[in-house]
Short mmCIF file of C-alpha atoms in Angstrom, two decimals:
data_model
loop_
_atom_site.label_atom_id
_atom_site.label_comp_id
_atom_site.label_asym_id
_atom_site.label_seq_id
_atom_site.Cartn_x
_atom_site.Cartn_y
_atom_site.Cartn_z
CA UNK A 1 -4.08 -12.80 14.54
CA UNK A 2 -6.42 -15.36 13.08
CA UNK A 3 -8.40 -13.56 10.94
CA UNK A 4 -5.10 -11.28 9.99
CA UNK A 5 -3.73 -12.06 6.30
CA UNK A 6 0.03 -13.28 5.47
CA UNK A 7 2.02 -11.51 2.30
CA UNK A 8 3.49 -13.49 0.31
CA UNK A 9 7.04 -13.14 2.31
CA UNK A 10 5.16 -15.10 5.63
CA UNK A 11 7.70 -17.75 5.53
CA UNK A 12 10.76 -15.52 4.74
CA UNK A 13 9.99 -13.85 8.06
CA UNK A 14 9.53 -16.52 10.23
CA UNK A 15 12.50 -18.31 8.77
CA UNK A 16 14.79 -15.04 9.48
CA UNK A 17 13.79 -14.39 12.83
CA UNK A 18 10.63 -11.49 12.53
CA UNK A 19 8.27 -11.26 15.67
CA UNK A 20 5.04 -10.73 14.15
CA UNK A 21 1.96 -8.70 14.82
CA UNK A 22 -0.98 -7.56 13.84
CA UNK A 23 -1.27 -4.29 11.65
CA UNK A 24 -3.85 -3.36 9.89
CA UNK A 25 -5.41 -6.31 8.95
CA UNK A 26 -2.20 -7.77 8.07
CA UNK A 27 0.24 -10.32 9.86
CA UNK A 28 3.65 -8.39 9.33
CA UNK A 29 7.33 -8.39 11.52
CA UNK A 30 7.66 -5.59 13.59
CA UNK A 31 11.12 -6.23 14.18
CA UNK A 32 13.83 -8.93 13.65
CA UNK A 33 17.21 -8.21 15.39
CA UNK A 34 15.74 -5.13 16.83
CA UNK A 35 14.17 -1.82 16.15
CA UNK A 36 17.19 0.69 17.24
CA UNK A 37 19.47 -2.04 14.76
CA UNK A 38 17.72 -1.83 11.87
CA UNK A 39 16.98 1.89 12.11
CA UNK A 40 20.35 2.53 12.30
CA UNK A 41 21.02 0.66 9.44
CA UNK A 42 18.74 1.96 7.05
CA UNK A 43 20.23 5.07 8.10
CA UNK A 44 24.19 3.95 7.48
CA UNK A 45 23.81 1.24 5.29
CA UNK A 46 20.27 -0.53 3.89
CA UNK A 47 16.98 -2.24 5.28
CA UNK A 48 14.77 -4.62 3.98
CA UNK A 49 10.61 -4.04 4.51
CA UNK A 50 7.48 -6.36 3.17
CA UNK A 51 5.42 -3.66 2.16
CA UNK A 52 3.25 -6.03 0.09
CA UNK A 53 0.44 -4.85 2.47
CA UNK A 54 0.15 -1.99 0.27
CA UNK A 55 -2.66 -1.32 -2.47
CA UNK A 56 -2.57 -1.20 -6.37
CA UNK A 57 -5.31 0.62 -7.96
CA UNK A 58 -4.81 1.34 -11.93
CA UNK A 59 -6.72 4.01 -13.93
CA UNK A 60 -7.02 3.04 -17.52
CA UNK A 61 -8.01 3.99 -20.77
CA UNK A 62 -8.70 6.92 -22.65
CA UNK A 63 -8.76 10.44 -19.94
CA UNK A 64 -7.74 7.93 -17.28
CA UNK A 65 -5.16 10.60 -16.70
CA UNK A 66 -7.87 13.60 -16.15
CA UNK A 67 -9.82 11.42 -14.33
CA UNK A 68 -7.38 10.43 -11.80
CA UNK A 69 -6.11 14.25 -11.75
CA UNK A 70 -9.53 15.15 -10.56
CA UNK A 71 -9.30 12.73 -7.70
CA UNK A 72 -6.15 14.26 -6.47
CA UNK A 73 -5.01 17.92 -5.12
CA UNK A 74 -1.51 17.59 -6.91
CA UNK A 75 -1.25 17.95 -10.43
CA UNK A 76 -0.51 14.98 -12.60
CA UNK A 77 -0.54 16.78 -16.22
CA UNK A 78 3.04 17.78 -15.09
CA UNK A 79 4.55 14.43 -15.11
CA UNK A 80 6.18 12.50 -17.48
CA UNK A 81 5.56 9.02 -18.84
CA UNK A 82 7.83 6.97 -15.89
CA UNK A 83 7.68 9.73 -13.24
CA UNK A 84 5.71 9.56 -9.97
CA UNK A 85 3.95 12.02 -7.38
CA UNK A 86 2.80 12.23 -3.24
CA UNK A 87 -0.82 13.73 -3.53
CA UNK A 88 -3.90 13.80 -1.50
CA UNK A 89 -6.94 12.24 -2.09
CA UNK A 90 -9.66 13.95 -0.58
CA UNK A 91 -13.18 14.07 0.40
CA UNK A 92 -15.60 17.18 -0.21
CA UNK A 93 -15.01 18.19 2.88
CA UNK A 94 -11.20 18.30 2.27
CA UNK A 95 -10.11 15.62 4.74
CA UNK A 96 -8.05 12.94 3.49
CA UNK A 97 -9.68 9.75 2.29
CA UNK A 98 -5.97 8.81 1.86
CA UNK A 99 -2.05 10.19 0.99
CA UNK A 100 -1.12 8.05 -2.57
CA UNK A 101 1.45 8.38 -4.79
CA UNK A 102 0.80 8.10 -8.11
CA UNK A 103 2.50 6.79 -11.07
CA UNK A 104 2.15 8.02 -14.39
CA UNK A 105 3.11 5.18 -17.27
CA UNK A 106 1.09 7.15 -19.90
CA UNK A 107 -1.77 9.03 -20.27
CA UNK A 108 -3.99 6.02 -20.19
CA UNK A 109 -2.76 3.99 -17.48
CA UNK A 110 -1.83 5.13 -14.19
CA UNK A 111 -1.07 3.76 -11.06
CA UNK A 112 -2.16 4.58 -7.55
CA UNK A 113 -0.80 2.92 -4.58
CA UNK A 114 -2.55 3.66 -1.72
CA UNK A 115 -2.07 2.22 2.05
CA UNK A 116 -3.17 -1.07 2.94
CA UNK A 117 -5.95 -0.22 5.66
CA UNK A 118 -7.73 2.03 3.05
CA UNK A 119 -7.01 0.17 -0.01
CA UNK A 120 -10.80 -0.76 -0.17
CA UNK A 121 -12.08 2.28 0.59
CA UNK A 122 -9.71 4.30 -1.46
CA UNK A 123 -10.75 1.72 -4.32
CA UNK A 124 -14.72 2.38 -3.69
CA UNK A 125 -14.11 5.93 -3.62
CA UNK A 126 -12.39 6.38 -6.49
CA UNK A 127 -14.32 4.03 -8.94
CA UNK A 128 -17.05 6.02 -7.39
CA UNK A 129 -16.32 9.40 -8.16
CA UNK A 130 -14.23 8.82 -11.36
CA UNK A 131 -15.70 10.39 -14.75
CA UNK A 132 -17.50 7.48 -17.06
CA UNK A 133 -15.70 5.86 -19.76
CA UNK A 134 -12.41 4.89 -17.29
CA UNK A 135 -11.45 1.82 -16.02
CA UNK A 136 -10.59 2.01 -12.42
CA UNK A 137 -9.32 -1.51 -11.43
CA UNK A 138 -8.03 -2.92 -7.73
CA UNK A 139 -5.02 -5.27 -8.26
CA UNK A 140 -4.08 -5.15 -4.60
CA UNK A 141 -4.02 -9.15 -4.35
CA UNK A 142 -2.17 -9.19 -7.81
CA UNK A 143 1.47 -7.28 -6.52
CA UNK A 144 4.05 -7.42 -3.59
CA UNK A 145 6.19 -5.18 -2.99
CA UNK A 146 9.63 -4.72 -1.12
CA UNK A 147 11.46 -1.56 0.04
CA UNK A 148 14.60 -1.68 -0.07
CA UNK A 149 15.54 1.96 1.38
CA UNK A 150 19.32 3.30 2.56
CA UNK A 151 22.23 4.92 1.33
CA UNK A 152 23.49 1.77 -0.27
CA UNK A 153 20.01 1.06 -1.76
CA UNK A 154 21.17 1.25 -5.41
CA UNK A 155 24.83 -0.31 -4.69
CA UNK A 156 22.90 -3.24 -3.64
CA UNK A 157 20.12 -3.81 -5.99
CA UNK A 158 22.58 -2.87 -8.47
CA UNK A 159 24.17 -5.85 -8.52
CA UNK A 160 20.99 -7.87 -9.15
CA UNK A 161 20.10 -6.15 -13.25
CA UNK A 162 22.13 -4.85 -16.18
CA UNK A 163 19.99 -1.86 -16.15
CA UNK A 164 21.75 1.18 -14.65
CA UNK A 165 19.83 2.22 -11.58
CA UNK A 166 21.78 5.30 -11.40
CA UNK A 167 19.24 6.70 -14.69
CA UNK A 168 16.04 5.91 -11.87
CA UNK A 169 15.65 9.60 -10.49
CA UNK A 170 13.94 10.40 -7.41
CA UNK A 171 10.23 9.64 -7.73
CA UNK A 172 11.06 8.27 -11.26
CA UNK A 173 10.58 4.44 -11.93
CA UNK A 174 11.05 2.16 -14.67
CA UNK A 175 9.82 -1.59 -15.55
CA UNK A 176 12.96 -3.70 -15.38
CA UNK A 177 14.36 -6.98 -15.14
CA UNK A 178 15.36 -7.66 -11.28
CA UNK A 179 17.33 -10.94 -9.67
CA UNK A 180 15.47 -12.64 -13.15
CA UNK A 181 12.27 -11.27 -12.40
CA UNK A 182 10.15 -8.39 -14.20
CA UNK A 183 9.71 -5.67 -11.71
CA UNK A 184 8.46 -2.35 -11.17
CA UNK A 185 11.51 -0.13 -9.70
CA UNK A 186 10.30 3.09 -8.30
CA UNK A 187 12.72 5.25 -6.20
CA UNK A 188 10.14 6.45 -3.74
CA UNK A 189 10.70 5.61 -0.11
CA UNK A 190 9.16 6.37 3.27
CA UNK A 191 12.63 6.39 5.61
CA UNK A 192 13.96 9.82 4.44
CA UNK A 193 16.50 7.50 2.91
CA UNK A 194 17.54 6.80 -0.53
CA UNK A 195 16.06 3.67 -2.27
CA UNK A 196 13.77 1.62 -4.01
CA UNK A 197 9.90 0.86 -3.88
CA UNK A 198 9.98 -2.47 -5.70
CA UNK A 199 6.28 -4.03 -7.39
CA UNK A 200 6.69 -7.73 -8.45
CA UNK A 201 4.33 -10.68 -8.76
CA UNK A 202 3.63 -12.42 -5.38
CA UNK A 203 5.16 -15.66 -6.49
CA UNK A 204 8.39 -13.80 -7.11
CA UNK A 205 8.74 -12.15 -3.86
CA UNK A 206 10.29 -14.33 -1.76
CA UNK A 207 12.97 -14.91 -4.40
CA UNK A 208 13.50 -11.17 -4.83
CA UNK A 209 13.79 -11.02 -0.98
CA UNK A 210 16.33 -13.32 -0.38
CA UNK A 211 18.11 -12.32 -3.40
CA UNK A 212 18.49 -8.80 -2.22
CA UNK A 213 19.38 -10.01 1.34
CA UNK A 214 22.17 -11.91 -0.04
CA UNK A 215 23.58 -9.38 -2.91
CA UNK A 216 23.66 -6.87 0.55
CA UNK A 217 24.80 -9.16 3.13
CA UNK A 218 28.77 -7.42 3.30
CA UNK A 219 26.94 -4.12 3.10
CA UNK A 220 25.01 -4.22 6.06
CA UNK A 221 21.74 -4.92 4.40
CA UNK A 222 19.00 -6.22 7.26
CA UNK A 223 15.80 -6.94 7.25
CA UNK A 224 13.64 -4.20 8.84
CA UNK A 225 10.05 -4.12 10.32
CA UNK A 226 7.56 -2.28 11.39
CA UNK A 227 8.84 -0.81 14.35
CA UNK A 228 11.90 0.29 12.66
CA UNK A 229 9.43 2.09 9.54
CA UNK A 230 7.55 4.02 11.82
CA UNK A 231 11.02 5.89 14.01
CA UNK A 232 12.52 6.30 10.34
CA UNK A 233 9.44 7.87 8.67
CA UNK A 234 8.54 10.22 12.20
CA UNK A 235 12.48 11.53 11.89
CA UNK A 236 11.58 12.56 8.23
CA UNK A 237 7.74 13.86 9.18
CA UNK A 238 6.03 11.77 6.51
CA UNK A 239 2.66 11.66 7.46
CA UNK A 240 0.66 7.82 8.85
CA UNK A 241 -2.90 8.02 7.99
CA UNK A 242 -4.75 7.18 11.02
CA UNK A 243 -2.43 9.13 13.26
CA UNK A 244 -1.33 12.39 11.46
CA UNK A 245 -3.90 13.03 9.28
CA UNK A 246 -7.07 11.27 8.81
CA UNK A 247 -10.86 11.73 6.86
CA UNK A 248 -11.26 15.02 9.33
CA UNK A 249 -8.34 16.89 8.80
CA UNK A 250 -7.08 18.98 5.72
CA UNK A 251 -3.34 19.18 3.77
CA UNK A 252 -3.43 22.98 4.73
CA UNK A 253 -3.90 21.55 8.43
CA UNK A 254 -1.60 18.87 7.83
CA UNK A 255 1.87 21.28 6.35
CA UNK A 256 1.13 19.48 3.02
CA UNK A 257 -0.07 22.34 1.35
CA UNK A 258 2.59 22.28 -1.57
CA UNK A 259 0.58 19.15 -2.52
CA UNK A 260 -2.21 21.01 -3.45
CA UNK A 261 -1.80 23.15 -6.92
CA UNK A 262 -4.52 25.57 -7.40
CA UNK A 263 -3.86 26.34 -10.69
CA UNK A 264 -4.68 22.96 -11.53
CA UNK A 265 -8.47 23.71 -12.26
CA UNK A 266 -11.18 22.04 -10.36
CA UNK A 267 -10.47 18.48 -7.86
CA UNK A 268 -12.18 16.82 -5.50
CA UNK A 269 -12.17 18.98 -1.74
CA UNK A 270 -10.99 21.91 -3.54
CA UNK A 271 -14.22 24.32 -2.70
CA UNK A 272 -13.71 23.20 1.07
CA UNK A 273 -9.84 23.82 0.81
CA UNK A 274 -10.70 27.46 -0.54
CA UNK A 275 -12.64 28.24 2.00
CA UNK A 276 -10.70 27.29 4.87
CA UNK A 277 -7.67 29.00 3.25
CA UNK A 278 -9.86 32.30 3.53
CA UNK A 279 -11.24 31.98 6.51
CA UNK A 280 -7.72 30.58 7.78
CA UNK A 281 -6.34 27.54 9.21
CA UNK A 282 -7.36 26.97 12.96
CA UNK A 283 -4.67 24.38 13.68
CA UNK A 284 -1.74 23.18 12.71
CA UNK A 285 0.08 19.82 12.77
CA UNK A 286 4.08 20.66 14.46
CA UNK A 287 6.57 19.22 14.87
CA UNK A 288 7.88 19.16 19.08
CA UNK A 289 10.45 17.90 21.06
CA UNK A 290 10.82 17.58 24.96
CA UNK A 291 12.43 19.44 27.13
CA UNK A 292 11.84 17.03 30.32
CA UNK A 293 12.58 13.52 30.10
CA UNK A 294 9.44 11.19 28.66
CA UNK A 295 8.72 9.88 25.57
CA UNK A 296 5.83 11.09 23.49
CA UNK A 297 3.17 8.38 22.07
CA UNK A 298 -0.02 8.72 19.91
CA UNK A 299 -2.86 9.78 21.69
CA UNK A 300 -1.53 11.60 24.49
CA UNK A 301 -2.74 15.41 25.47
CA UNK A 302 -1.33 18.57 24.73
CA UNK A 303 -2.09 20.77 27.42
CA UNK A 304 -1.86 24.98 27.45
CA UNK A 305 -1.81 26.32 30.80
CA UNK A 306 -3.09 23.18 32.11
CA UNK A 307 -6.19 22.61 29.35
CA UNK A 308 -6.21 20.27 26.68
CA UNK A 309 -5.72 21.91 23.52
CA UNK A 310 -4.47 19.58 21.45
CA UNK A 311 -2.98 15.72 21.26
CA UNK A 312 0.39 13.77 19.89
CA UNK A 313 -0.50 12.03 16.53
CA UNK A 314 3.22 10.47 16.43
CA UNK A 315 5.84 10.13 18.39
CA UNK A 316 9.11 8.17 19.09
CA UNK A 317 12.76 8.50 21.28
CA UNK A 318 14.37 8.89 17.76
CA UNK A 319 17.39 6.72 17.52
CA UNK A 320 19.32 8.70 14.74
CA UNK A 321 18.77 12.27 17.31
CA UNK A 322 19.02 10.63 20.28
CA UNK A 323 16.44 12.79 21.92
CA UNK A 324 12.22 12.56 22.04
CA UNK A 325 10.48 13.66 19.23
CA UNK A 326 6.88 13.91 18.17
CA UNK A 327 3.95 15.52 16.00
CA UNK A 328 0.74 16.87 17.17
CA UNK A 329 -1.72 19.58 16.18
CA UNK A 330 -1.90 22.05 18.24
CA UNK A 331 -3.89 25.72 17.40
CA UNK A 332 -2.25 27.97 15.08
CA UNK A 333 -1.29 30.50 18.15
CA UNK A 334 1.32 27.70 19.44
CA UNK A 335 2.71 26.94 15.92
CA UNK A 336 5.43 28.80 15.76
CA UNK A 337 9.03 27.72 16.48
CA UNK A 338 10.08 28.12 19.74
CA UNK A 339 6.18 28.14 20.72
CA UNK A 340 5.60 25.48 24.60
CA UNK A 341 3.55 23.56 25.63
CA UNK A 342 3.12 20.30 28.02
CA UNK A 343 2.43 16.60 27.13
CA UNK A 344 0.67 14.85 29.56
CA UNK A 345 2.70 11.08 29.78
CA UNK A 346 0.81 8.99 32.57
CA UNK A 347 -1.43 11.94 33.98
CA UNK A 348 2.52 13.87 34.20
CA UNK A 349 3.13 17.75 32.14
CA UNK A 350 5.83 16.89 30.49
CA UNK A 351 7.32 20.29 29.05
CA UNK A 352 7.41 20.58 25.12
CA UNK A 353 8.67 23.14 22.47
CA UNK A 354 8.00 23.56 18.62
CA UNK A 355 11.11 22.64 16.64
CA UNK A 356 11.55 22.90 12.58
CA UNK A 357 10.87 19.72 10.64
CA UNK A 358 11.76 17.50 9.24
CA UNK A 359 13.84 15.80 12.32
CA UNK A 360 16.12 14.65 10.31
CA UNK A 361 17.07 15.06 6.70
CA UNK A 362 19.89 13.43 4.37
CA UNK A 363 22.51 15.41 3.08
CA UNK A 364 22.06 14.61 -0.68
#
């Protein structure tokens, strides 16, 4: 990890116990009491995570709105000043450059937060391909951010600002006053959990961290890592760049295709999108479980009647199900529910049916 860089919560970490690791680029915990622990309790109660990994890139100015909007396949003119939205950003040939979320604080300035092994891509890309006459600016060494995701999310944080966190709807945020600090407190999430996506200035982090920690210690707040991020958001199918979808496959591909709003006008990958949609979609990303005992990883085969059709682009033993689940695409003749197939785990079939996603979902 010598060439890896440290967030601003490097210390916090080590000081509460996190095994570290490389990930993309990035020195991060992928665990501290344990991945099963901490899934669980961002499930039953709160975790923790050091997202500060992730990127910050702001449109600004006049038709820094349009111009963003014609980066993306969702449709930003239907936000509202403080509300945010999951879009694609895409490359002519449809594939995703990236998934983003942006946030709309006027018409002028917007905010894209993109994931941390593409944040200088995404960046180049976009100021790139933006119209002239808007600012497209890469803060990504200028936030932090914390996630502070479970059922007792707001309870918690609640107890750290005046300002009624209740008002924050889902994929809403607002620029409060947090533990003292001014923060950015967006209730987005990537658990399938209830919470809190939390931008602050590095040199507040660590404060904000082990503030939070302590206003949720006799509510079961823990920190959680890596390991712990990647079972939650696999339960709730929210898609990993890199494994589930990637510069060569499209949102129609992907089951994102009510990210895409065609009556949005022109965007970026929409002629390629059109095209496949009328000549049809070839493959399709599913979600299986299996029916033999084995537990499914990235990378391994799908095989049909013994050929490789296919591979796993996630998979876990999901803690909350207590059973194996995965995602992989597989062609759009073994989509359907109910459809088998075989994973091959250490040169083994290991038999495999199509199940309805998400995993898991919270009852609201």
């Amino acid at each position: 990890m010598a060439n890896s860089r440290r967030t601003p919560l490097y210390e916090a970490h080590k000081r509460h116990g996190g095994r570290l690791v490389e990930f993309a680029g990035w020195e991060l915990p992928v665990q501290y009491a344990g991945v099963i622990e901490e899934h669980k309790a961002v499930r039953e109660a709160a975790g923790l995570f050091d997202v500060s990994h992730m990127g910050e890139v702001w449109f600004l100015g006049e038709g820094a709105l349009e111009a963003c909007n014609e980066l993306v396949t969702n449709d930003l003119a239907r936000l509202a000043d403080g509300q945010a939205m999951y879009a694609g950003l895409l490359n002519e040939r449809g594939g995703f450059v990236d998934d983003v979320i942006c946030y709309r604080f006027s018409p002028t300035k917007i905010l894209v937060c993109v994931n941390a092994s593409n944040a200088d891509k995404d960046y180049a890309w976009m100021r790139d391909h933006a119209r002239e006459g808007v600012t497209v600016k890469n803060e990504s060494d200028d936030w932090a951010q914390l996630a502070l995701q479970g059922p007792k999310a707001v309870a918690i944080a609640q107890k750290l600002t005046s300002h009624d966190l209740s008002a924050i709807k889902f994929f809403h945020f607002a620029e409060i006053e947090l533990g003292g600090k001014a923060v950015i407190m967006a209730r987005t999430g990537y658990t399938g959990e209830d919470g809190f996506e939390i931008f602050c200035q590095p040199g507040d982090a660590e404060t904000l961290w082990e503030a939070l920690l302590e206003a949720g210690k006799a509510d079961g707040l823990q920190p959680a890592g890596l390991g712990a991020r990647d079972s939650l958001r696999t339960e709730a199918k929210l898609a990993l760049y890199g494994n589930d979808i990637d510069d060569d496959h499209t949102p129609l591909e992907a089951g994102l295709g009510w990210i895409v709003k065609w009556d949005k006008g022109d965007f970026m990958g929409r002629d390629a999108l059109e095209e496949q949609k009328a000549e049809g979609v070839q493959r399709k990303l599913v979600g299986f479980t299996l029916t033999e005992r084995g537990i499914p990883r990235h990378g391994y085969p799908i095989l049909k009647d013994g050929e490789r059709v296919g591979e796993v682009t996630s998979g876990t033993q999901s803690p909350t199900l207590g059973m194996p689940i995965g995602l992989a695409y597989v062609p759009t003749e073994l989509a359907a529910e109910g459809s088998t197939f075989h994973v091959e785990i250490r040169g083994k079939p290991v038999a495999a049916k199509v199940v309805k996603t998400p995993f898991y979902k919270r009852q609201a």
